[in-house]
Coordinates of C-alpha atoms in Angstrom, one line a residue:
M714 CA 41.1 11.5 -0.6
V715 CA 42.2 10.5 -3.9
G716 CA 40.7 7.3 -5.1
W717 CA 42.9 4.6 -6.3
V718 CA 43.0 4.2 -10.1
R719 CA 43.8 1.1 -12.1
Y720 CA 45.4 2.0 -15.4
S721 CA 44.6 -0.3 -18.4
M722 CA 48.3 -0.5 -19.2
W723 CA 48.9 -2.7 -16.2
D724 CA 46.5 -5.3 -17.5
R725 CA 48.4 -5.4 -20.7
W726 CA 51.6 -5.8 -19.0
R727 CA 50.2 -8.5 -17.0
D728 CA 49.1 -10.1 -20.3
L729 CA 52.4 -9.7 -21.7
T730 CA 54.3 -11.1 -19.0
R731 CA 51.9 -14.3 -18.8
F732 CA 52.8 -14.7 -22.6
R733 CA 56.4 -14.4 -21.7
L734 CA 56.1 -17.1 -19.2
A735 CA 54.3 -19.1 -21.7
C736 CA 56.9 -18.8 -24.3
E737 CA 59.6 -19.6 -22.1
M738 CA 57.8 -22.9 -21.2
A739 CA 57.1 -24.0 -24.6
L740 CA 60.8 -23.3 -25.7
D741 CA 62.0 -25.3 -22.7
S742 CA 60.0 -28.2 -23.8
Y743 CA 60.7 -27.8 -27.3
K744 CA 64.5 -27.4 -26.9
A745 CA 64.8 -30.5 -24.7
Y746 CA 62.8 -32.3 -27.6
V747 CA 64.9 -31.0 -30.5
N748 CA 68.3 -31.2 -28.4
D749 CA 67.9 -34.8 -27.7
F750 CA 67.0 -35.8 -31.4
P751 CA 69.0 -39.3 -31.6
V752 CA 70.1 -38.1 -35.2
S753 CA 73.5 -39.5 -36.7
S754 CA 74.0 -38.7 -40.4
P755 CA 76.9 -38.1 -42.8
S756 CA 74.5 -35.5 -44.6
P757 CA 73.3 -32.2 -42.8
M758 CA 69.8 -32.6 -41.7
I759 CA 67.5 -30.0 -43.1
V760 CA 64.6 -28.1 -41.0
H761 CA 61.9 -26.8 -43.2
D762 CA 58.6 -25.0 -42.8
P763 CA 56.0 -27.6 -43.3
S764 CA 53.4 -25.1 -44.2
G765 CA 55.4 -24.5 -47.5
D766 CA 54.3 -20.6 -47.3
S767 CA 57.8 -19.2 -46.7
G768 CA 60.3 -21.7 -48.4
F769 CA 62.2 -21.7 -45.1
K770 CA 65.0 -24.2 -44.9
C771 CA 67.8 -24.6 -42.1
V772 CA 70.3 -27.0 -41.3
L773 CA 69.5 -28.5 -38.1
D774 CA 72.9 -27.5 -36.4
D775 CA 71.9 -23.9 -37.2
F776 CA 68.5 -24.3 -36.1
K777 CA 69.6 -25.4 -32.6
Q778 CA 72.0 -22.8 -32.3
V779 CA 69.3 -20.1 -32.6
L780 CA 66.7 -22.1 -30.6
N781 CA 69.3 -22.5 -27.6
D782 CA 70.4 -18.7 -27.8
G783 CA 69.2 -17.4 -24.4
E784 CA 68.6 -13.9 -25.9
V785 CA 66.2 -14.1 -28.9
L786 CA 63.0 -14.2 -26.9
Y787 CA 63.6 -11.5 -25.0
R788 CA 65.1 -9.2 -27.8
T789 CA 61.6 -9.7 -29.4
L790 CA 59.4 -9.0 -26.3
Y791 CA 61.4 -6.3 -24.7
P792 CA 60.4 -3.4 -26.9
T793 CA 56.6 -3.9 -26.1
Y794 CA 57.3 -3.5 -22.3
V795 CA 58.9 -0.1 -23.2
A796 CA 56.1 1.0 -25.5
L797 CA 53.6 0.0 -22.5
T798 CA 55.6 2.5 -20.3
E799 CA 55.4 5.0 -23.1
D800 CA 51.5 4.4 -23.6
L801 CA 51.0 5.1 -19.8
A802 CA 52.9 8.2 -20.0
R803 CA 50.9 9.6 -22.8
E804 CA 47.6 8.9 -20.3
L805 CA 49.2 10.4 -17.6
V806 CA 50.2 13.7 -19.4
E807 CA 46.8 13.9 -20.6
R808 CA 45.5 13.5 -16.9
L809 CA 47.7 16.0 -15.6
V810 CA 46.5 18.6 -17.9
A811 CA 42.8 17.7 -18.5
D812 CA 41.9 16.5 -14.8
K813 CA 44.7 17.9 -12.5
G814 CA 45.1 21.5 -13.7
V815 CA 48.7 21.4 -15.0
A816 CA 49.5 23.9 -17.5
R817 CA 50.7 22.6 -21.0
T818 CA 53.5 25.0 -20.5
S819 CA 55.0 22.2 -18.0
F820 CA 55.6 20.0 -20.9
A821 CA 57.8 21.8 -23.4
G822 CA 57.1 21.4 -26.9
M823 CA 53.7 20.0 -26.3
K824 CA 51.5 21.1 -29.2
A825 CA 48.3 22.9 -29.1
G826 CA 44.8 21.4 -29.8
N827 CA 43.5 18.1 -28.8
I828 CA 45.0 17.2 -25.7
S829 CA 44.8 13.4 -26.4
E830 CA 46.6 14.0 -29.6
A831 CA 49.0 16.4 -28.1
A832 CA 50.0 14.0 -25.2
E833 CA 50.6 11.2 -27.7
R834 CA 52.9 13.5 -30.0
Y835 CA 54.6 14.6 -27.1
V836 CA 55.7 11.5 -25.8
T837 CA 56.6 10.1 -28.9
D838 CA 58.7 13.0 -30.1
V839 CA 60.3 14.0 -26.6
A840 CA 63.1 11.8 -25.2
M841 CA 62.0 9.8 -22.2
E842 CA 64.3 11.5 -19.6
I843 CA 62.5 14.9 -20.5
W844 CA 58.9 13.8 -20.4
G845 CA 60.0 11.6 -17.1
D846 CA 61.3 14.7 -15.7
A847 CA 58.3 16.8 -16.5
I848 CA 55.9 14.1 -15.2
L849 CA 57.7 13.5 -12.0
K850 CA 58.0 17.3 -11.1
A851 CA 54.2 17.9 -12.0
S852 CA 53.3 15.5 -9.4
G853 CA 55.9 17.1 -6.8
R854 CA 58.5 13.9 -7.3
D855 CA 61.8 13.1 -8.6
W856 CA 64.1 10.4 -9.8
S857 CA 65.3 9.6 -6.2
G858 CA 62.4 7.4 -5.6
I859 CA 63.1 4.9 -8.5
K860 CA 65.9 2.4 -7.9
G861 CA 68.8 3.1 -10.0
S862 CA 67.6 6.9 -10.5
K863 CA 67.3 8.3 -13.9
R864 CA 70.3 6.2 -15.2
A865 CA 68.9 3.0 -14.9
V866 CA 65.6 4.1 -16.9
V867 CA 67.4 5.7 -19.6
E868 CA 69.5 2.6 -19.9
A869 CA 66.5 0.4 -20.3
V870 CA 64.9 2.7 -22.9
T871 CA 68.1 3.1 -24.7
V872 CA 68.6 -0.6 -24.9
R873 CA 65.1 -0.9 -26.5
N874 CA 65.9 1.8 -29.1
L875 CA 69.2 -0.4 -30.1
C876 CA 67.2 -3.7 -30.2
A877 CA 64.3 -2.2 -31.9
H878 CA 66.6 -1.0 -34.6
G879 CA 68.6 -4.3 -34.9
I880 CA 71.7 -2.6 -33.4
P881 CA 73.6 -5.5 -31.5
V882 CA 76.4 -3.1 -29.9
F883 CA 76.3 0.1 -27.7
N884 CA 77.0 2.8 -30.2
R885 CA 78.4 6.4 -29.1
K886 CA 75.0 8.1 -29.2
A887 CA 73.6 5.6 -26.7
I888 CA 76.7 5.9 -24.4
N889 CA 76.3 9.5 -24.2
R890 CA 72.7 9.5 -23.5
I891 CA 73.4 7.1 -20.5
A892 CA 76.2 8.9 -19.3
A893 CA 74.1 12.2 -19.5
A894 CA 71.4 10.8 -17.5
A895 CA 74.2 9.2 -14.9
G896 CA 76.1 12.6 -14.7
R897 CA 79.4 10.9 -15.1
N898 CA 81.4 8.4 -17.3
I899 CA 80.1 5.0 -17.5
A900 CA 81.7 1.6 -17.8
V901 CA 80.1 0.7 -21.1
K902 CA 82.3 1.5 -24.1
E903 CA 81.3 1.9 -27.8
G904 CA 81.1 -1.4 -29.5
D905 CA 80.3 -3.5 -26.4
P906 CA 77.7 -5.9 -27.1
I907 CA 74.3 -5.5 -25.9
K908 CA 73.5 -8.7 -23.7
L909 CA 69.7 -9.2 -23.0
D910 CA 69.6 -12.5 -21.2
K911 CA 67.0 -13.5 -18.8
K912 CA 68.7 -11.9 -15.8
R913 CA 69.3 -8.5 -17.7
F914 CA 65.9 -8.5 -19.1
T915 CA 64.2 -9.2 -15.7
N916 CA 66.3 -6.2 -14.3
Y917 CA 65.4 -3.9 -17.3
T918 CA 61.6 -4.7 -17.0
A919 CA 61.9 -4.2 -13.1
T920 CA 63.2 -0.8 -13.7
L921 CA 60.4 0.1 -16.1
R922 CA 57.7 -1.1 -13.8
A923 CA 59.3 1.0 -11.2
F924 CA 59.2 4.0 -13.3
A925 CA 55.8 3.6 -14.4
R926 CA 54.6 3.0 -10.8
A927 CA 56.3 6.1 -9.5
L928 CA 54.9 8.0 -12.6
A929 CA 51.2 6.6 -11.9
D930 CA 51.3 7.0 -8.2
G931 CA 52.4 10.6 -8.3
V932 CA 49.8 11.6 -10.9
T933 CA 47.1 9.8 -9.1
S934 CA 47.8 11.4 -5.8
L935 CA 47.2 14.7 -7.0
P936 CA 43.6 16.2 -6.5
D937 CA 41.2 16.5 -9.5
V938 CA 40.4 20.3 -10.4
K939 CA 36.8 21.1 -10.1
K940 CA 35.5 21.5 -13.6
G941 CA 34.3 24.9 -14.2
S942 CA 35.9 26.5 -11.3

């Protein structure tokens, strides 16, 4: 019987989620404080960095606009959730080869040499839908066990890529990638803004969590090969 495995990624995921909740609570409190300033002045009020290290200055109204933007926090935190999913994938690929007896050839393009380094480069260099296919197939599973299937996961990762590079809209490359994963045309159009409010952020992170669990459960369910056999 295969023993239960607690991958360290889940501890970091938990801590990141706790940090996100703390940020939300702190921002909600601070927004109420700033938005309720009883300020009335013919001249613009200036917010500045009291430490004096950055020389930052900002008109209060502009400061409030960013403070009340419901997407800035989620755009900042979201790439880390995808990075944690990728880190889990690196560990799973390594386990499949080193402990489960899966051939390296199951992961097209993986380099020879140290398996830890090879798995890291493989997940870094290869598109998520490719290494996702490979891990699922190696553990006898497919995308049907994940809500939204491959399209949902690819969209979640594609949005991360765009946000991480400061791109505020869906471009043609992103749309083509999502459509290919869906196997059909999608409603998103080139130039559509990327919305990452709390609802969408929660949906995307739930998709990533389900994807990560499917990968981890599949690999863990495989028996280890006997060393030296």
